[in-house]
PDB file of C-alpha atoms in Angstrom:
ATOM      1  CA  UNK O   1       0.000   0.000   0.000  1.00 69.00           C
ATOM      2  CA  UNK O   2       2.861   2.357   0.803  1.00 74.00           C
ATOM      3  CA  UNK O   3       4.328   1.913  -2.709  1.00 74.00           C
ATOM      4  CA  UNK O   4       0.954   2.701  -4.285  1.00 64.00           C
ATOM      5  CA  UNK O   5       0.645   5.856  -2.184  1.00 62.00           C
ATOM      6  CA  UNK O   6       4.161   6.982  -3.128  1.00 68.00           C
ATOM      7  CA  UNK O   7       3.454   6.332  -6.819  1.00 55.00           C
ATOM      8  CA  UNK O   8       0.191   8.242  -6.596  1.00 53.00           C
ATOM      9  CA  UNK O   9       1.894  11.234  -4.923  1.00 50.00           C
ATOM     10  CA  UNK O  10       4.645  11.159  -7.556  1.00 55.00           C
ATOM     11  CA  UNK O  11       1.963  11.119 -10.257  1.00 50.00           C
ATOM     12  CA  UNK O  12       0.200  14.165  -8.759  1.00 42.00           C
ATOM     13  CA  UNK O  13       3.456  16.123  -8.542  1.00 47.00           C
ATOM     14  CA  UNK O  14       4.234  15.180 -12.158  1.00 48.00           C
ATOM     15  CA  UNK O  15       0.858  16.443 -13.387  1.00 41.00           C
ATOM     16  CA  UNK O  16       1.472  19.809 -11.741  1.00 41.00           C
ATOM     17  CA  UNK O  17       4.836  20.047 -13.515  1.00 43.00           C
ATOM     18  CA  UNK O  18       3.457  19.176 -16.981  1.00 41.00           C
ATOM     19  CA  UNK O  19       2.670  22.820 -17.674  1.00 42.00           C
ATOM     20  CA  UNK O  20       6.381  23.596 -17.391  1.00 49.00           C
ATOM     21  CA  UNK O  21       7.388  20.999 -19.996  1.00 59.00           C
ATOM     22  CA  UNK O  22       8.185  22.549 -23.362  1.00 65.00           C
ATOM     23  CA  UNK O  23       8.566  19.365 -25.416  1.00 63.00           C
ATOM     24  CA  UNK O  24       5.488  18.473 -27.573  1.00 71.00           C
ATOM     25  CA  UNK O  25       3.695  21.641 -26.506  1.00 80.00           C
ATOM     26  CA  UNK O  26       1.527  23.354 -29.134  1.00 85.00           C
ATOM     27  CA  UNK O  27       2.683  26.800 -30.166  1.00 89.00           C
ATOM     28  CA  UNK O  28       1.992  29.367 -32.881  1.00 92.00           C
ATOM     29  CA  UNK O  29       3.688  32.084 -34.860  1.00 95.00           C
ATOM     30  CA  UNK O  30       1.472  34.902 -36.022  1.00 96.00           C
ATOM     31  CA  UNK O  31       2.618  37.515 -38.532  1.00 97.00           C
ATOM     32  CA  UNK O  32       0.539  40.679 -38.961  1.00 98.00           C
ATOM     33  CA  UNK O  33       0.636  43.333 -41.687  1.00 98.00           C
ATOM     34  CA  UNK O  34       0.620  46.914 -40.379  1.00 98.00           C
ATOM     35  CA  UNK O  35       2.362  48.450 -43.400  1.00 97.00           C
ATOM     36  CA  UNK O  36       1.173  51.952 -44.283  1.00 95.00           C
ATOM     37  CA  UNK O  37      -0.618  52.796 -47.501  1.00 95.00           C
ATOM     38  CA  UNK O  38      -2.377  49.426 -47.773  1.00 93.00           C
ATOM     39  CA  UNK O  39       0.837  47.721 -48.897  1.00 96.00           C
ATOM     40  CA  UNK O  40       0.781  43.957 -49.313  1.00 97.00           C
ATOM     41  CA  UNK O  41       3.096  41.825 -47.155  1.00 98.00           C
ATOM     42  CA  UNK O  42       4.482  38.597 -48.592  1.00 97.00           C
ATOM     43  CA  UNK O  43       5.186  35.947 -45.949  1.00 97.00           C
ATOM     44  CA  UNK O  44       6.640  32.461 -45.885  1.00 95.00           C
ATOM     45  CA  UNK O  45       7.866  30.539 -42.841  1.00 95.00           C
ATOM     46  CA  UNK O  46      10.002  27.394 -42.907  1.00 94.00           C
ATOM     47  CA  UNK O  47      11.449  24.743 -40.704  1.00 90.00           C
ATOM     48  CA  UNK O  48      13.774  21.866 -41.494  1.00 84.00           C
ATOM     49  CA  UNK O  49      12.289  20.052 -44.474  1.00 77.00           C
ATOM     50  CA  UNK O  50       9.009  21.985 -44.662  1.00 80.00           C
ATOM     51  CA  UNK O  51       7.771  25.395 -45.695  1.00 83.00           C
ATOM     52  CA  UNK O  52       4.456  27.195 -45.685  1.00 84.00           C
ATOM     53  CA  UNK O  53       2.976  28.387 -48.936  1.00 88.00           C
ATOM     54  CA  UNK O  54       3.734  31.967 -49.823  1.00 93.00           C
ATOM     55  CA  UNK O  55       1.045  34.174 -48.295  1.00 95.00           C
ATOM     56  CA  UNK O  56       0.087  37.681 -49.418  1.00 97.00           C
ATOM     57  CA  UNK O  57      -1.370  39.664 -46.530  1.00 97.00           C
ATOM     58  CA  UNK O  58      -3.494  42.746 -46.970  1.00 97.00           C
ATOM     59  CA  UNK O  59      -3.188  45.589 -44.472  1.00 97.00           C
ATOM     60  CA  UNK O  60      -4.456  44.623 -41.017  1.00 97.00           C
ATOM     61  CA  UNK O  61      -4.569  40.884 -41.788  1.00 97.00           C
ATOM     62  CA  UNK O  62      -2.434  38.145 -40.295  1.00 97.00           C
ATOM     63  CA  UNK O  63      -1.028  34.693 -40.993  1.00 95.00           C
ATOM     64  CA  UNK O  64      -0.873  31.900 -38.382  1.00 95.00           C
ATOM     65  CA  UNK O  65       1.592  28.996 -38.320  1.00 93.00           C
ATOM     66  CA  UNK O  66       0.686  26.186 -35.892  1.00 91.00           C
ATOM     67  CA  UNK O  67       3.211  23.589 -34.746  1.00 89.00           C
ATOM     68  CA  UNK O  68       4.416  21.362 -31.913  1.00 88.00           C
ATOM     69  CA  UNK O  69       7.680  22.013 -30.149  1.00 87.00           C
ATOM     70  CA  UNK O  70      10.306  19.307 -30.581  1.00 83.00           C
ATOM     71  CA  UNK O  71      13.961  19.361 -29.549  1.00 79.00           C
ATOM     72  CA  UNK O  72      15.833  21.892 -31.666  1.00 85.00           C
ATOM     73  CA  UNK O  73      12.661  23.372 -33.212  1.00 90.00           C
ATOM     74  CA  UNK O  74      13.637  26.324 -35.386  1.00 93.00           C
ATOM     75  CA  UNK O  75      11.200  28.171 -37.625  1.00 95.00           C
ATOM     76  CA  UNK O  76      12.399  31.109 -39.665  1.00 96.00           C
ATOM     77  CA  UNK O  77      10.277  33.545 -41.617  1.00 96.00           C
ATOM     78  CA  UNK O  78      10.863  35.629 -44.723  1.00 96.00           C
ATOM     79  CA  UNK O  79       8.891  38.832 -45.213  1.00 98.00           C
ATOM     80  CA  UNK O  80       8.828  41.055 -48.297  1.00 97.00           C
ATOM     81  CA  UNK O  81       7.286  44.520 -48.271  1.00 96.00           C
ATOM     82  CA  UNK O  82       5.066  45.372 -51.265  1.00 93.00           C
ATOM     83  CA  UNK O  83       4.323  46.811 -53.701  1.00 93.00           C
ATOM     84  CA  UNK O  84       7.759  46.270 -55.299  1.00 93.00           C
ATOM     85  CA  UNK O  85       8.992  43.569 -52.833  1.00 94.00           C
ATOM     86  CA  UNK O  86      12.508  45.036 -52.758  1.00 94.00           C
ATOM     87  CA  UNK O  87      12.572  45.345 -48.963  1.00 96.00           C
ATOM     88  CA  UNK O  88      13.057  41.997 -47.237  1.00 97.00           C
ATOM     89  CA  UNK O  89      13.803  40.550 -43.815  1.00 98.00           C
ATOM     90  CA  UNK O  90      14.611  36.998 -42.706  1.00 97.00           C
ATOM     91  CA  UNK O  91      14.435  36.152 -39.006  1.00 97.00           C
ATOM     92  CA  UNK O  92      13.948  33.327 -36.525  1.00 96.00           C
ATOM     93  CA  UNK O  93      10.218  33.351 -35.864  1.00 95.00           C
ATOM     94  CA  UNK O  94      10.573  30.672 -33.208  1.00 94.00           C
ATOM     95  CA  UNK O  95      13.400  28.836 -31.459  1.00 92.00           C
ATOM     96  CA  UNK O  96      12.364  25.921 -29.235  1.00 89.00           C
ATOM     97  CA  UNK O  97      13.891  26.943 -25.938  1.00 86.00           C
ATOM     98  CA  UNK O  98      12.717  28.779 -22.842  1.00 85.00           C
ATOM     99  CA  UNK O  99      15.178  31.656 -23.326  1.00 87.00           C
ATOM    100  CA  UNK O 100      13.737  32.563 -26.747  1.00 88.00           C
ATOM    101  CA  UNK O 101      10.137  32.179 -25.574  1.00 87.00           C
ATOM    102  CA  UNK O 102      10.767  34.323 -22.490  1.00 86.00           C
ATOM    103  CA  UNK O 103      13.147  36.938 -23.968  1.00 88.00           C
ATOM    104  CA  UNK O 104      11.569  37.349 -27.413  1.00 90.00           C
ATOM    105  CA  UNK O 105       7.907  36.324 -27.184  1.00 87.00           C
ATOM    106  CA  UNK O 106       7.503  37.398 -23.572  1.00 82.00           C
ATOM    107  CA  UNK O 107       6.032  34.143 -22.274  1.00 75.00           C
ATOM    108  CA  UNK O 108       4.244  30.921 -23.176  1.00 70.00           C
ATOM    109  CA  UNK O 109       0.827  32.363 -22.422  1.00 73.00           C
ATOM    110  CA  UNK O 110      -0.787  32.852 -24.823  1.00 77.00           C
ATOM    111  CA  UNK O 111       0.969  30.187 -26.860  1.00 87.00           C
ATOM    112  CA  UNK O 112       1.980  32.531 -29.690  1.00 92.00           C
ATOM    113  CA  UNK O 113       4.985  34.514 -30.802  1.00 94.00           C
ATOM    114  CA  UNK O 114       3.335  37.520 -32.472  1.00 96.00           C
ATOM    115  CA  UNK O 115       5.300  39.413 -35.150  1.00 97.00           C
ATOM    116  CA  UNK O 116       4.171  42.637 -36.759  1.00 98.00           C
ATOM    117  CA  UNK O 117       5.483  44.178 -40.000  1.00 98.00           C
ATOM    118  CA  UNK O 118       5.606  47.981 -40.015  1.00 98.00           C
ATOM    119  CA  UNK O 119       7.151  50.568 -42.312  1.00 97.00           C
ATOM    120  CA  UNK O 120      10.462  50.719 -40.429  1.00 97.00           C
ATOM    121  CA  UNK O 121      10.830  46.976 -39.789  1.00 97.00           C
ATOM    122  CA  UNK O 122       9.528  44.007 -37.842  1.00 98.00           C
ATOM    123  CA  UNK O 123       8.368  44.094 -34.228  1.00 98.00           C
ATOM    124  CA  UNK O 124       7.574  41.349 -31.733  1.00 96.00           C
ATOM    125  CA  UNK O 125       4.896  41.591 -29.035  1.00 94.00           C
ATOM    126  CA  UNK O 126       5.703  40.969 -25.401  1.00 90.00           C
ATOM    127  CA  UNK O 127       2.735  38.782 -24.458  1.00 84.00           C
ATOM    128  CA  UNK O 128       2.263  39.810 -20.807  1.00 86.00           C
ATOM    129  CA  UNK O 129       2.434  43.577 -21.445  1.00 88.00           C
ATOM    130  CA  UNK O 130       1.150  43.784 -25.034  1.00 89.00           C
ATOM    131  CA  UNK O 131       3.996  46.176 -25.866  1.00 93.00           C
ATOM    132  CA  UNK O 132       5.821  45.817 -29.189  1.00 95.00           C
ATOM    133  CA  UNK O 133       9.618  45.780 -29.427  1.00 95.00           C
ATOM    134  CA  UNK O 134      11.533  46.664 -32.591  1.00 97.00           C
ATOM    135  CA  UNK O 135      13.578  43.644 -33.721  1.00 97.00           C
ATOM    136  CA  UNK O 136      14.606  43.812 -37.409  1.00 97.00           C
ATOM    137  CA  UNK O 137      15.145  46.513 -40.018  1.00 97.00           C
ATOM    138  CA  UNK O 138      14.179  45.916 -43.662  1.00 97.00           C
ATOM    139  CA  UNK O 139      17.054  44.923 -45.967  1.00 94.00           C
ATOM    140  CA  UNK O 140      17.250  45.947 -49.591  1.00 85.00           C
ATOM    141  CA  UNK O 141      17.869  43.023 -51.950  1.00 68.00           C
TER     142      UNK O 141
END
């Protein structure tokens, strides 16, 4: 009986710790177009061996990439600013470790790393505060 009780207590402690486990957790990247003058934003995100279709986002629309976190998850995104698509930026949209989630996305709740394209570059939202932080400047190809 004592072994059963110990196993049960261990099980309860484990359940409480599940929320802190990153592996196999569902997560999202969301990219939003806030470019001035109703410019179109071209978006594609990729990870090892797979890529999303090229998306063309109108002003004030967004694109969502859903995935599960595995060891060494890395998803990078390419954005091109319309109408001529000369301005470009490539960045890590998600890196599967706590440091990236905490330092870049702000937290795991909500389960999204939210990126926003603006005229001067790309910003990321700090989830707990809702504030946006400038991250990347547009390059010229």
